[in-house]
CSV table of C-alpha atoms and ligand atoms in Angstrom, one decimal:
chain,number,residue,atom,x,y,z
U,1,MET,CA,109.4,32.5,4.1
U,2,SER,CA,109.5,32.7,8.8
U,3,ALA,CA,109.7,29.5,10.4
U,4,ARG,CA,106.1,29.1,11.3
U,5,VAL,CA,105.0,29.2,7.9
U,6,GLY,CA,107.1,27.1,6.7
U,7,ARG,CA,106.5,24.7,9.2
U,8,ALA,CA,102.8,25.1,8.3
U,9,LEU,CA,102.9,25.0,4.2
U,10,ALA,CA,105.3,21.3,4.7
U,11,VAL,CA,102.1,20.1,7.1
U,12,ALA,CA,99.6,21.5,5.3
U,13,LEU,CA,100.7,20.8,1.7
U,14,PRO,CA,100.7,17.3,2.2
U,15,LEU,CA,97.9,16.9,3.7
U,16,ALA,CA,96.1,19.3,0.4
U,17,LEU,CA,98.1,16.2,-1.2
U,18,ALA,CA,96.8,13.5,0.2
U,19,SER,CA,93.3,14.9,0.2
U,20,SER,CA,93.5,15.6,-3.2
U,21,LEU,CA,94.2,11.4,-4.6
U,22,VAL,CA,91.5,10.4,-2.0
U,23,LEU,CA,88.8,12.5,-3.4
U,24,ALA,CA,89.3,12.1,-6.8
U,25,PRO,CA,87.7,9.5,-8.0
U,26,SER,CA,84.4,10.9,-6.2
U,27,ALA,CA,85.5,13.9,-7.6
U,28,LEU,CA,85.9,13.0,-10.7
U,29,ALA,CA,84.1,9.5,-11.4
U,30,ASN,CA,84.5,8.5,-14.8
U,31,PHE,CA,87.8,11.2,-15.2
U,32,ILE,CA,90.2,9.4,-13.9
U,33,THR,CA,88.5,5.5,-13.6
U,34,PRO,CA,87.2,3.8,-15.6
U,35,LYS,CA,83.4,3.4,-17.2
U,36,ALA,CA,81.6,1.4,-15.5
U,37,GLY,CA,78.0,0.4,-14.6
U,38,GLY,CA,76.6,-1.1,-18.2
U,39,SER,CA,78.2,-4.5,-17.7
U,40,PRO,CA,79.6,-6.9,-15.2
U,41,ASN,CA,83.2,-7.1,-16.8
U,42,ALA,CA,83.4,-2.8,-17.3
U,43,ASN,CA,83.1,-3.0,-13.2
U,44,GLU,CA,85.9,-5.6,-12.9
U,45,ILE,CA,88.1,-3.3,-15.0
U,46,ALA,CA,87.0,-0.3,-12.9
U,47,SER,CA,87.1,-1.5,-9.5
U,48,LEU,CA,90.5,-3.1,-10.1
U,49,TYR,CA,92.1,-0.1,-11.5
U,50,LYS,CA,90.2,1.7,-8.3
U,51,ILE,CA,92.1,-0.9,-6.0
U,52,ILE,CA,95.3,-0.6,-7.7
U,53,LEU,CA,94.6,3.6,-8.4
U,54,TYR,CA,94.3,3.7,-4.7
U,55,ILE,CA,97.4,1.4,-3.5
U,56,ALA,CA,99.6,4.0,-5.9
U,57,GLY,CA,98.1,6.7,-4.1
U,58,VAL,CA,99.0,5.4,-0.7
U,59,VAL,CA,102.6,5.5,-2.0
U,60,PHE,CA,103.1,8.2,-3.6
U,61,VAL,CA,101.6,10.5,-0.3
U,62,ILE,CA,104.6,8.3,1.3
U,63,VAL,CA,106.6,8.7,-1.0
U,64,GLU,CA,106.9,12.5,-1.9
U,65,GLY,CA,105.5,13.1,1.8
U,66,ALA,CA,109.3,12.0,2.9
U,67,LEU,CA,110.7,14.0,-0.1
U,68,ALA,CA,108.7,16.8,0.9
U,69,TYR,CA,110.2,16.4,4.6
U,70,SER,CA,113.3,16.1,3.8
U,71,VAL,CA,113.5,18.8,1.5
U,72,TYR,CA,112.5,21.1,4.2
U,73,LYS,CA,113.8,19.3,7.2
U,74,PHE,CA,117.5,19.9,6.3
U,75,ARG,CA,117.6,22.3,3.9
U,76,ALA,CA,120.4,24.1,3.1
U,77,LYS,CA,121.5,26.6,6.4
U,78,LYS,CA,124.0,28.8,7.4
U,79,GLY,CA,127.1,26.8,8.6
U,80,ALA,CA,125.4,23.8,8.3
U,81,VAL,CA,128.4,21.1,7.5
U,82,ALA,CA,125.2,17.3,5.5
U,83,ALA,CA,126.1,14.6,7.3
U,84,GLN,CA,128.4,11.5,5.3
U,85,ILE,CA,126.1,8.6,4.9
U,86,HIS,CA,126.9,5.5,2.7
U,87,GLY,CA,123.9,3.8,2.8
U,88,ASN,CA,122.1,2.2,5.3
U,89,THR,CA,121.3,-1.8,4.9
U,90,ARG,CA,118.7,-2.6,7.2
U,91,LEU,CA,116.4,0.2,5.1
U,92,GLU,CA,117.6,-0.2,1.9
U,93,ILE,CA,116.5,-4.1,2.2
U,94,GLY,CA,112.9,-2.8,4.2
U,95,TRP,CA,112.1,-0.5,1.2
U,96,THR,CA,112.9,-3.5,-1.8
U,97,LEU,CA,111.0,-5.8,0.2
U,98,ALA,CA,108.2,-3.7,1.0
U,99,ALA,CA,108.3,-2.9,-3.5
U,100,ALA,CA,108.0,-6.3,-3.9
U,101,MET,CA,105.7,-7.2,-1.5
U,102,ILE,CA,103.5,-4.6,-3.5
U,103,LEU,CA,104.0,-6.1,-6.3
U,104,VAL,CA,102.9,-9.5,-4.6
U,105,VAL,CA,99.1,-8.2,-3.6
U,106,LEU,CA,99.4,-6.2,-7.4
U,107,THR,CA,99.8,-9.3,-9.3
U,108,VAL,CA,97.8,-11.9,-7.2
U,109,VAL,CA,94.3,-9.1,-6.9
U,110,THR,CA,94.8,-8.6,-10.7
U,111,PHE,CA,94.7,-12.6,-11.2
U,112,VAL,CA,91.3,-13.1,-8.7
U,113,LYS,CA,90.1,-10.4,-11.2
U,114,LEU,CA,90.6,-11.5,-14.4
U,115,PRO,CA,88.5,-14.4,-15.1
U,116,SER,CA,84.9,-12.8,-14.7
U,117,ILE,CA,86.5,-9.6,-17.0
U,118,ILE,CA,87.6,-12.2,-19.8
U,119,ASN,CA,84.4,-15.8,-18.8
U,120,PRO,CA,81.2,-14.4,-19.5
U,121,PRO,CA,78.6,-15.4,-17.3
U,122,ASN,CA,75.4,-17.4,-18.3
U,123,SER,CA,72.4,-15.1,-19.1
U,124,SER,CA,69.9,-14.0,-16.8
U,125,ALA,CA,66.6,-16.6,-16.6
U,126,ASN,CA,64.9,-13.0,-18.8
U,127,GLY,CA,67.6,-12.8,-20.9
U,128,PHE,CA,66.7,-13.4,-25.2
U,129,LEU,CA,68.6,-16.8,-25.7
U,130,SER,CA,70.0,-19.0,-28.3
U,131,ALA,CA,72.8,-21.6,-28.6
U,132,SER,CA,76.1,-21.7,-30.1
U,133,LEU,CA,79.5,-23.6,-29.9
U,134,THR,CA,82.4,-20.2,-30.5
U,135,ALA,CA,84.4,-18.7,-28.1
U,136,PRO,CA,83.8,-17.5,-25.7
U,137,THR,CA,81.2,-19.1,-24.4
U,138,PRO,CA,79.0,-18.6,-21.0
U,139,PRO,CA,78.8,-22.0,-18.9
U,140,ASN,CA,75.8,-22.6,-20.4
U,141,GLY,CA,76.5,-22.1,-23.4
U,142,LYS,CA,73.9,-20.0,-24.1
U,143,LYS,CA,74.3,-16.6,-26.1
U,144,LEU,CA,73.6,-13.5,-28.5
U,145,VAL,CA,76.2,-13.6,-31.2
U,146,VAL,CA,76.9,-10.7,-33.1
U,147,CYS,CA,79.3,-9.6,-35.0
U,148,VAL,CA,81.1,-6.9,-35.7
U,149,GLN,CA,83.0,-5.7,-38.7
U,150,GLY,CA,84.6,-2.3,-38.8
U,151,ARG,CA,85.7,-0.5,-41.6
U,152,GLN,CA,86.7,3.0,-42.8
U,153,TYR,CA,84.8,4.5,-41.0
U,154,ILE,CA,81.8,2.7,-39.7
U,155,TRP,CA,80.5,-0.3,-37.3
U,156,ARG,CA,78.6,-2.8,-39.4
U,157,TYR,CA,76.7,-5.3,-37.0
U,158,THR,CA,75.3,-8.8,-38.0
U,159,TYR,CA,72.7,-10.4,-35.7
U,160,GLY,CA,72.6,-14.1,-35.0
U,161,ASN,CA,74.3,-17.1,-35.4
U,162,GLY,CA,76.1,-17.4,-38.7
U,163,CYS,CA,77.4,-14.2,-38.7
U,164,VAL,CA,81.3,-14.9,-39.4
U,165,ASN,CA,80.4,-17.1,-42.6
U,166,ASP,CA,77.0,-17.6,-43.8
U,167,ALA,CA,75.8,-13.7,-42.5
U,168,PHE,CA,74.2,-13.5,-46.7
U,169,THR,CA,73.0,-16.8,-47.1
U,170,LEU,CA,71.3,-16.6,-43.7
U,171,LYS,CA,70.0,-13.2,-45.4
U,172,LEU,CA,71.2,-12.2,-41.3
U,173,PRO,CA,69.0,-8.9,-40.5
U,174,TYR,CA,72.5,-6.5,-39.7
U,175,SER,CA,72.7,-2.5,-38.8
U,176,TYR,CA,75.4,0.3,-38.8
U,177,GLN,CA,76.4,2.2,-36.5
U,178,GLU,CA,73.5,1.4,-33.5
U,179,MET,CA,73.3,-1.5,-32.5
U,180,THR,CA,70.6,-2.4,-30.3
U,181,VAL,CA,70.7,-6.2,-28.3
U,182,PRO,CA,68.3,-8.1,-25.8
U,183,ALA,CA,68.6,-6.3,-21.9
U,184,ASN,CA,70.0,-9.8,-19.7
U,185,THR,CA,71.4,-10.8,-21.9
U,186,THR,CA,75.0,-12.5,-22.5
U,187,VAL,CA,75.9,-11.3,-26.2
U,188,GLU,CA,79.3,-11.9,-27.9
U,189,LEU,CA,80.6,-10.3,-30.3
U,190,VAL,CA,82.6,-11.1,-33.3
U,191,ILE,CA,84.6,-8.1,-34.2
U,192,GLN,CA,86.3,-8.1,-37.4
U,193,SER,CA,88.2,-5.5,-40.2
U,194,THR,CA,87.5,-5.3,-44.1
U,195,ASP,CA,90.0,-2.1,-43.9
U,196,VAL,CA,92.4,-0.9,-40.9
U,197,ILE,CA,93.0,-1.5,-37.7
U,198,HIS,CA,90.4,-0.1,-35.7
U,199,SER,CA,89.3,-0.7,-32.1
U,200,TRP,CA,86.1,-1.4,-30.8
U,201,TRP,CA,85.2,0.7,-27.4
U,202,VAL,CA,81.8,1.0,-25.7
U,203,PRO,CA,84.0,2.7,-22.1
U,204,SER,CA,80.0,1.0,-19.9
U,205,LEU,CA,80.6,-2.2,-21.6
U,206,GLY,CA,83.8,-3.6,-20.9
U,207,GLY,CA,87.4,-3.4,-22.5
U,208,LYS,CA,88.6,-2.0,-25.7
U,209,VAL,CA,88.9,-4.4,-28.4
U,210,ASP,CA,90.8,-3.8,-31.5
U,211,ALA,CA,89.1,-4.9,-35.0
U,212,VAL,CA,92.4,-6.3,-37.1
U,213,PRO,CA,92.3,-7.1,-41.0
U,214,GLY,CA,92.7,-10.8,-41.2
U,215,TYR,CA,92.4,-11.9,-37.0
U,216,THR,CA,89.2,-12.3,-35.7
U,217,THR,CA,88.8,-10.8,-31.6
U,218,TYR,CA,86.0,-11.7,-29.1
U,219,THR,CA,84.6,-9.8,-26.3
U,220,TRP,CA,81.3,-9.4,-24.2
U,221,PHE,CA,78.9,-8.1,-22.5
U,222,LYS,CA,75.7,-8.2,-20.1
U,223,ALA,CA,73.9,-5.1,-20.0
U,224,HIS,CA,70.9,-3.4,-18.0
U,225,THR,CA,68.1,-1.2,-20.6
U,226,GLY,CA,69.6,2.5,-21.8
U,227,LEU,CA,72.2,4.1,-24.6
U,228,PHE,CA,75.3,3.3,-24.4
U,229,HIS,CA,77.6,5.1,-26.2
U,230,GLY,CA,81.2,4.2,-28.1
U,231,GLN,CA,83.6,5.4,-30.0
U,232,CYS,CA,86.4,3.6,-32.4
U,233,ALA,CA,89.7,3.8,-30.4
U,234,GLN,CA,91.9,3.7,-32.5
U,235,LEU,CA,93.4,6.2,-35.8
U,236,CYS,CA,92.4,4.5,-38.5
U,237,GLY,CA,92.5,7.7,-40.4
U,238,ARG,CA,91.1,10.9,-41.4
U,239,ASN,CA,87.3,10.0,-41.1
U,240,HIS,CA,88.5,8.4,-37.4
U,241,ALA,CA,86.8,10.9,-35.6
U,242,ALA,CA,83.6,10.6,-37.0
U,243,MET,CA,83.2,6.0,-36.4
U,244,THR,CA,80.9,6.8,-32.9
U,245,ALA,CA,78.8,3.5,-32.0
U,246,LEU,CA,76.1,3.5,-30.0
U,247,VAL,CA,74.4,0.2,-28.3
U,248,HIS,CA,70.6,-0.1,-27.9
U,249,VAL,CA,69.6,-2.6,-25.5
U,250,ILE,CA,66.6,-3.1,-25.4
U,251,PRO,CA,64.1,-5.7,-23.0
U,252,ALA,CA,64.2,-8.2,-24.0
U,253,ASP,CA,60.3,-9.7,-25.1
U,254,GLN,CA,60.7,-6.9,-27.7
U,255,TYR,CA,64.0,-8.0,-29.3
U,256,ALA,CA,62.2,-10.5,-31.9
U,257,THR,CA,60.1,-8.6,-33.1
U,258,TRP,CA,63.4,-5.5,-33.4
U,259,LEU,CA,64.7,-8.8,-35.3
U,260,SER,CA,61.7,-9.0,-37.8
U,261,THR,CA,61.2,-5.5,-38.2
U,262,GLN,CA,64.6,-5.0,-39.3
U,263,SER,CA,64.5,-8.2,-41.9
U,264,ALA,CA,60.8,-6.9,-43.0
U,265,ASP,CA,63.0,-2.7,-43.2
U,266,ILE,CA,66.2,-4.3,-45.2
U,267,SER,CA,64.0,-6.7,-47.5
U,268,ALA,CA,61.6,-3.5,-48.1
U,269,ALA,CA,64.9,-1.3,-49.0
U,270,ASN,CA,66.6,-4.1,-51.0
U,271,ALA,CA,62.7,-4.2,-53.5
U,272,GLN,CA,63.3,-0.8,-54.3
U,273,VAL,CA,66.6,-1.3,-55.5
U,274,SER,CA,65.9,-4.3,-57.5
U,275,GLN,CA,62.7,-2.7,-58.6
U,276,LEU,CA,65.7,1.0,-59.6
U,277,ARG,CA,67.7,-1.7,-61.0
U,278,GLN,CA,64.9,-2.2,-63.4
U,279,ILE,CA,63.7,0.4,-64.5
U,280,LEU,CA,67.7,1.7,-65.3
U,281,THR,CA,68.5,-1.2,-67.2
U,282,ALA,CA,64.9,-0.6,-69.2
U,283,ASN,CA,65.7,2.9,-70.0
U,284,GLY,CA,69.1,2.4,-71.1
U,285,ASN,CA,70.7,4.3,-68.1
U,286,LEU,CA,72.7,1.6,-66.2
L,1,CU,CU1,88.3,3.2,-37.0
């Protein structure tokens, strides 16, 4: 390789590396950065991730650029004798301080962003509202509670206050796999598991939250209308891959109708089962 080609390469390679890092987030949206756009907490997670990614990218380019430059500039040459260097106090203090400063910046940015990821906001004025006192609660206390129960290998959703302890006595409506919730409403998810550890994860609607037997965990989202796909994110057994989730966000003014239709469908199905049970018992087949 001639010296000119080598010099050109020494410039071109770090440049290519830098531009691929800078352009990657737009070209590979949702591939190397988290999905967002469904809920404020998902958006905040994505923006925090990007800030850290960009800072890390700059550090990576500087360090790798210096490395590539040094490898090229100080490569073995005939007859050359390597310089013997025994430390450089100013340089060492410099990069220790720089690294410490970067950590301080990352810590401050993270703590500034965390509240908007953890604390749910109020539902919008056009949301579907019901009040409850359990955590996590928006400032005005108004939210929709949905209990999410993981079991091998399906998600069950029970809708409304009291879904943790009184779902049966209150005859609360429920559904499997597909959750239906109203738009612009702060939805609190109360997450439990009946068997092994599962993990509730709908990327566009926020972070992953484990469903752990014997414990109750919480998360929230506040979404616009649409369909949001999710997947159990904790290997929970041989059919783990089939444990998908779908969140169907409908306009808030249609929600009451959906709830009553769902309740009516459940009652009708239960009535059919009781009827069948009576017939089978009468026939001596049960
Ligand atoms: Cu699972």
